[in-house]
């Protein structure tokens, strides 16, 4: 056991939650910060029982938050056009789809745009969404059904 | 900008659902003052009359992953509320006294057989667990009862009928016995 033992998790959380939330909003924007916030403190909780000492807990949780933000941005990178995207059309498919799909719930919207706009397969889409191929397929078909309903 | 309440609540419940917490707790008011109630996955592990002093003790006993998760304590809070309103005579929630020494658990187990509204003595309780000479040790185990009210150590008094002692203070012990309509020996 080190010089200072870790305080009950509640105290640690209460002391750092607002600062970590602000950090994540700066990195990711408010909407994505909400998921990242939960992921950050769940990772902290997982490690908390085995902490050898309680020094620099603030810096420690900031590092976790930065890692979570990086992971989230890395997962999302395929959603942005890459360099070798063939420029056949001034208005590429994904742009048109993004406009059409803008009213869908976030996961369905992402699945539809990635599948039909970027031609990714469900395996890849699952990885982007942090789920799997089956969930990605379901999200895409739910999105398409919803779009059909809206367009008719 | 502070973390929104909905985000905070969502994290607390995800933490509880993850199974990684050593205990969750909440605060509640009562006619005998503010109480802190805590539970592990096995049951209620703490009712405390001194909420501000309790988190460290809980962490010491169960581990440092202690978090306030109100939804996890809804049932025990409701049962306590019903008890204080005189609508409940026994508790249905499970208790978790696992970290205690076996002698303390034996005492607390026997204690649950002392009925609502009745009192017994330290000596009588000692005899009932087969340690007739251990009245003082029984008193010590009751003094360290982690879940008072639910495990009714307030129903145990001195041989003379005096209240004798209570970790939460004698006025609370008196109030609980009055609530139950107990007449002293």
Coordinates of C-alpha atoms in Angstrom, one line a residue:
Chain A
X1 CA 0.0 0.0 0.0
X2 CA 1.3 3.5 -0.9
X3 CA 1.5 6.6 1.2
X4 CA -2.0 7.7 0.3
X5 CA -4.8 5.2 -0.2
X6 CA -7.5 6.0 -2.8
X7 CA -10.6 7.6 -1.3
X8 CA -14.0 6.0 -1.8
X9 CA -14.8 6.2 -5.6
X10 CA -17.7 8.6 -4.9
X11 CA -15.3 11.2 -3.6
X12 CA -12.9 10.8 -6.5
X13 CA -15.8 10.9 -9.0
X14 CA -17.4 14.0 -7.4
X15 CA -14.1 15.8 -7.4
X16 CA -13.3 15.2 -11.1
X17 CA -16.5 14.6 -13.0
X18 CA -17.2 18.2 -14.1
X19 CA -13.6 18.8 -15.2
X20 CA -13.5 15.6 -17.2
X21 CA -16.9 16.3 -18.8
X22 CA -15.6 19.8 -19.9
X23 CA -12.4 18.2 -21.3
X24 CA -14.5 15.7 -23.3
X25 CA -16.8 18.4 -24.7
X26 CA -13.8 20.3 -25.9
X27 CA -12.4 17.2 -27.6
X28 CA -15.6 15.7 -29.0
X29 CA -18.5 18.1 -28.8
X30 CA -21.3 17.8 -26.4
X31 CA -23.2 14.8 -27.9
X32 CA -20.3 12.5 -28.2
X33 CA -18.9 13.7 -24.9
X34 CA -21.8 12.0 -23.1
X35 CA -20.9 8.5 -24.2
X36 CA -17.2 9.2 -23.7
X37 CA -17.9 10.4 -20.2
X38 CA -19.5 7.1 -19.2
X39 CA -16.7 5.1 -20.9
X40 CA -14.0 7.2 -19.1
X41 CA -15.4 6.7 -15.6
X42 CA -16.2 3.0 -16.2
X43 CA -12.6 2.5 -17.3
X44 CA -11.5 4.4 -14.1
X45 CA -13.8 2.2 -12.0
X46 CA -12.4 -1.0 -13.5
X47 CA -8.9 0.0 -12.5
X48 CA -9.7 1.8 -9.3
X49 CA -9.7 -1.3 -7.0
X50 CA -6.1 -2.1 -7.9
X51 CA -4.7 1.4 -7.6
X52 CA -1.5 1.2 -5.6
X53 CA -1.6 4.8 -4.4
X54 CA -3.9 7.9 -4.7
X55 CA -1.4 10.4 -6.0
X56 CA -2.2 12.4 -9.1
X57 CA -5.7 10.9 -9.5
X58 CA -6.7 14.0 -11.5
X59 CA -4.0 13.5 -14.0
X60 CA -4.7 9.8 -14.1
X61 CA -8.4 10.3 -15.0
X62 CA -7.5 13.0 -17.6
X63 CA -5.3 10.5 -19.3
X64 CA -8.1 8.0 -19.5
X65 CA -10.4 10.6 -20.9
X66 CA -7.9 11.6 -23.6
X67 CA -7.5 7.9 -24.5
X68 CA -11.3 7.5 -24.8
X69 CA -11.6 10.6 -27.0
X70 CA -8.8 9.3 -29.2
X71 CA -10.5 5.9 -29.5
X72 CA -13.8 7.5 -30.4
X73 CA -12.2 9.7 -33.1
X74 CA -10.3 6.7 -34.5
X75 CA -13.5 4.6 -34.7
X76 CA -15.2 7.4 -36.6
X77 CA -12.4 8.1 -39.1
X78 CA -13.8 5.8 -41.8
X79 CA -16.9 8.0 -41.9
X80 CA -14.9 10.8 -43.5
X81 CA -13.9 10.7 -47.1
X82 CA -10.4 9.4 -47.8
X83 CA -7.9 10.7 -50.2
X84 CA -8.4 8.2 -53.0
X85 CA -12.1 8.6 -53.1
X86 CA -12.9 8.7 -56.9
X87 CA -14.4 12.1 -57.7
X88 CA -17.0 11.1 -60.3
X89 CA -19.6 13.5 -59.2
X90 CA -19.6 16.9 -57.8
X91 CA -22.3 15.7 -55.5
X92 CA -21.1 12.3 -54.2
X93 CA -23.6 9.7 -53.0
X94 CA -22.8 10.1 -49.3
X95 CA -23.5 13.8 -49.4
X96 CA -26.9 13.3 -50.9
X97 CA -27.6 10.5 -48.5
X98 CA -26.4 12.4 -45.5
X99 CA -28.9 15.1 -46.4
X100 CA -31.7 12.6 -46.8
X101 CA -30.9 10.7 -43.7
X102 CA -30.4 13.7 -41.5
X103 CA -33.7 13.0 -39.7
X104 CA -32.8 9.5 -38.6
X105 CA -31.6 8.5 -35.1
X106 CA -27.8 8.7 -35.0
X107 CA -27.0 5.0 -35.3
X108 CA -29.4 4.3 -38.1
X109 CA -28.2 7.4 -39.9
X110 CA -24.6 6.3 -39.6
X111 CA -25.4 2.8 -40.8
X112 CA -27.4 4.0 -43.8
X113 CA -24.8 6.5 -44.8
X114 CA -21.9 4.2 -44.4
X115 CA -23.6 1.3 -46.2
X116 CA -25.1 3.1 -49.2
X117 CA -23.0 6.3 -49.3
X118 CA -19.6 4.8 -48.6
X119 CA -20.3 1.2 -49.7
X120 CA -18.7 -0.2 -46.5
X121 CA -19.6 -3.7 -45.6
X122 CA -21.5 -4.5 -42.4
X123 CA -18.3 -5.8 -40.8
X124 CA -16.6 -2.4 -41.2
X125 CA -19.8 -0.5 -40.2
X126 CA -20.0 -2.6 -37.1
X127 CA -16.5 -1.6 -36.2
X128 CA -17.2 2.1 -36.8
X129 CA -20.3 1.9 -34.6
X130 CA -18.5 0.0 -31.9
X131 CA -20.9 -2.9 -32.3
X132 CA -20.9 -5.8 -34.8
X133 CA -22.0 -6.8 -38.3
X134 CA -25.4 -8.0 -37.2
X135 CA -26.3 -4.9 -35.3
X136 CA -25.0 -2.8 -38.2
X137 CA -27.2 -4.6 -40.7
X138 CA -30.2 -4.2 -38.4
X139 CA -29.5 -0.5 -37.9
X140 CA -29.2 0.1 -41.7
X141 CA -32.4 -1.8 -42.5
X142 CA -34.3 0.0 -39.8
X143 CA -33.0 3.3 -41.2
X144 CA -34.1 2.4 -44.7
X145 CA -37.6 1.4 -43.6
X146 CA -37.9 4.7 -41.7
X147 CA -36.7 6.6 -44.8
X148 CA -39.2 4.8 -47.0
X149 CA -42.0 5.7 -44.7
X150 CA -40.9 9.4 -44.7
X151 CA -40.5 9.6 -48.4
X152 CA -43.9 8.1 -49.3
Chain B
X1 CA -20.2 23.8 -17.5
X2 CA -21.0 20.9 -15.2
X3 CA -21.9 17.3 -16.1
X4 CA -25.7 17.2 -16.8
X5 CA -27.8 15.3 -14.4
X6 CA -28.9 12.8 -17.0
X7 CA -25.4 11.9 -17.9
X8 CA -24.4 11.6 -14.2
X9 CA -27.3 9.3 -13.5
X10 CA -26.6 7.2 -16.5
X11 CA -23.0 6.7 -15.4
X12 CA -24.0 5.7 -11.9
X13 CA -26.5 3.2 -13.1
X14 CA -24.1 1.8 -15.7
X15 CA -21.5 1.4 -12.9
X16 CA -23.9 -0.5 -10.7
X17 CA -25.0 -2.7 -13.7
X18 CA -21.4 -3.4 -14.5
X19 CA -21.0 -5.4 -11.3
X20 CA -17.8 -3.6 -10.5
X21 CA -19.0 -1.7 -7.4
X22 CA -18.0 -2.9 -4.0
X23 CA -21.2 -1.2 -2.6
X24 CA -23.7 1.4 -3.6
X25 CA -25.4 3.8 -1.2
X26 CA -28.0 6.6 -0.8
X27 CA -29.0 9.1 1.8
X28 CA -32.5 9.2 3.3
X29 CA -34.2 11.2 6.0
X30 CA -36.1 9.7 9.0
X31 CA -37.7 10.8 12.2
X32 CA -34.4 10.0 14.0
X33 CA -32.2 11.9 11.6
X34 CA -30.5 11.5 8.3
X35 CA -29.5 8.0 7.4
X36 CA -27.0 6.5 5.0
X37 CA -28.0 3.1 3.6
X38 CA -25.7 1.0 1.5
X39 CA -25.9 -2.4 -0.2
X40 CA -23.6 -4.9 -1.9
X41 CA -24.9 -7.3 -4.5
X42 CA -25.6 -9.7 -1.6
X43 CA -27.8 -7.3 0.4
X44 CA -28.0 -4.3 2.6
X45 CA -24.6 -3.9 4.3
X46 CA -25.0 -0.6 6.2
X47 CA -27.5 1.7 7.9
X48 CA -25.7 4.6 9.4
X49 CA -26.7 7.5 11.7
X50 CA -23.6 9.4 10.7
X51 CA -23.6 9.6 6.9
X52 CA -20.6 12.0 6.8
X53 CA -18.3 9.5 8.6
X54 CA -19.5 6.4 6.8
X55 CA -18.0 6.3 3.3
X56 CA -14.4 5.7 4.6
X57 CA -15.7 2.9 6.9
X58 CA -17.6 1.3 4.0
X59 CA -14.5 1.5 1.8
X60 CA -12.4 0.0 4.5
X61 CA -14.8 -2.9 5.0
X62 CA -15.9 -3.7 1.4
X63 CA -13.4 -2.0 -0.9
X64 CA -13.0 1.5 -2.3
X65 CA -15.4 1.2 -5.3
X66 CA -18.3 2.8 -3.4
X67 CA -20.8 5.0 -5.4
X68 CA -24.1 6.7 -4.7
X69 CA -26.7 5.0 -6.8
X70 CA -30.2 5.9 -5.5
X71 CA -32.0 3.4 -7.7
X72 CA -30.2 0.5 -6.0
X73 CA -31.5 1.5 -2.6
X74 CA -35.1 2.1 -3.4
X75 CA -36.5 -1.0 -1.7
X76 CA -34.7 -0.6 1.6
X77 CA -35.6 3.1 1.7
X78 CA -39.2 2.2 1.2
X79 CA -39.2 -0.5 3.9
X80 CA -37.5 1.9 6.3
X81 CA -40.1 4.6 5.5
X82 CA -42.9 2.1 6.2
X83 CA -41.3 1.0 9.4
X84 CA -41.1 4.6 10.7
X85 CA -44.7 5.1 9.7
X86 CA -45.6 2.1 11.9
X87 CA -46.8 0.2 8.8
X88 CA -44.0 -2.4 8.8
X89 CA -42.9 -4.7 11.7
X90 CA -40.2 -6.7 9.9
X91 CA -37.9 -6.2 6.9
X92 CA -37.9 -8.3 3.8
X93 CA -34.7 -7.0 2.3
X94 CA -31.7 -9.3 2.5
X95 CA -28.7 -8.1 4.6
X96 CA -25.1 -8.7 4.0
X97 CA -23.0 -9.1 7.1
X98 CA -20.5 -11.4 5.5
X99 CA -17.3 -9.4 6.3
X100 CA -18.0 -9.7 10.1
X101 CA -16.4 -12.3 12.4
X102 CA -18.5 -15.5 12.9
X103 CA -19.3 -14.7 16.5
X104 CA -20.8 -11.3 15.5
X105 CA -22.8 -13.0 12.7
X106 CA -24.1 -15.5 15.2
X107 CA -25.3 -12.7 17.6
X108 CA -26.9 -10.8 14.7
X109 CA -28.7 -13.9 13.5
X110 CA -30.2 -14.6 16.9
X111 CA -31.2 -11.0 17.2
X112 CA -33.5 -11.3 14.2
X113 CA -35.6 -13.7 16.4
X114 CA -36.4 -10.9 18.9
X115 CA -39.9 -9.8 17.9
X116 CA -41.1 -6.3 17.0
X117 CA -42.1 -4.4 20.2
X118 CA -40.3 -6.7 22.6
X119 CA -37.0 -6.4 24.4
X120 CA -34.5 -8.9 25.6
X121 CA -31.2 -8.6 27.6
X122 CA -27.6 -9.0 26.6
X123 CA -27.4 -12.0 29.0
X124 CA -30.5 -13.7 27.6
X125 CA -29.2 -13.3 24.1
X126 CA -25.8 -14.7 25.2
X127 CA -27.6 -17.7 26.6
X128 CA -29.6 -18.2 23.5
X129 CA -26.5 -18.6 21.4
X130 CA -24.9 -21.0 23.9
X131 CA -22.4 -18.5 25.3
X132 CA -24.0 -17.8 28.7
X133 CA -21.0 -15.9 30.0
X134 CA -20.5 -13.8 27.0
X135 CA -23.0 -11.0 27.7
X136 CA -20.3 -8.4 27.3
X137 CA -19.1 -9.8 24.0
X138 CA -22.7 -9.9 22.8
X139 CA -22.9 -6.2 23.7
X140 CA -19.8 -5.5 21.7
X141 CA -21.1 -7.4 18.7
X142 CA -24.4 -5.4 18.9
X143 CA -22.5 -2.2 19.2
X144 CA -20.8 -2.9 15.9
X145 CA -24.0 -4.0 14.2
X146 CA -23.6 -2.6 10.6
X147 CA -27.3 -2.6 9.9
X148 CA -29.1 -1.2 12.9
X149 CA -32.9 -0.8 12.7
X150 CA -33.1 -3.7 10.2
X151 CA -31.2 -5.9 12.6
X152 CA -32.9 -4.7 15.7
X153 CA -30.2 -4.3 18.3
X154 CA -32.3 -1.5 19.8
X155 CA -34.4 -4.3 21.3
X156 CA -31.6 -5.5 23.6
X157 CA -31.2 -3.8 27.0
X158 CA -29.4 -4.2 30.3
X159 CA -30.4 -6.7 32.9
X160 CA -32.0 -4.0 35.0
X161 CA -34.1 -2.9 32.1
X162 CA -32.0 0.2 31.5
X163 CA -31.3 1.0 27.9
X164 CA -27.6 0.8 28.6
X165 CA -26.1 1.7 25.2
X166 CA -26.6 2.2 21.5
X167 CA -24.2 3.1 18.8
X168 CA -26.6 5.7 17.4
X169 CA -27.2 7.3 20.8
X170 CA -29.7 6.4 23.6
X171 CA -32.3 8.9 22.4
X172 CA -32.5 7.1 19.1
X173 CA -32.8 3.7 20.9
X174 CA -35.6 5.1 23.0
X175 CA -37.4 6.6 20.0
X176 CA -37.3 3.2 18.2
X177 CA -38.7 1.3 21.2
X178 CA -41.4 4.0 21.7
X179 CA -42.3 3.7 18.0
X180 CA -42.7 -0.1 18.4
X181 CA -44.7 0.4 21.6
X182 CA -42.2 -1.7 23.6
X183 CA -42.5 -1.7 27.4
X184 CA -39.2 -2.1 29.1
X185 CA -38.6 -5.2 31.3

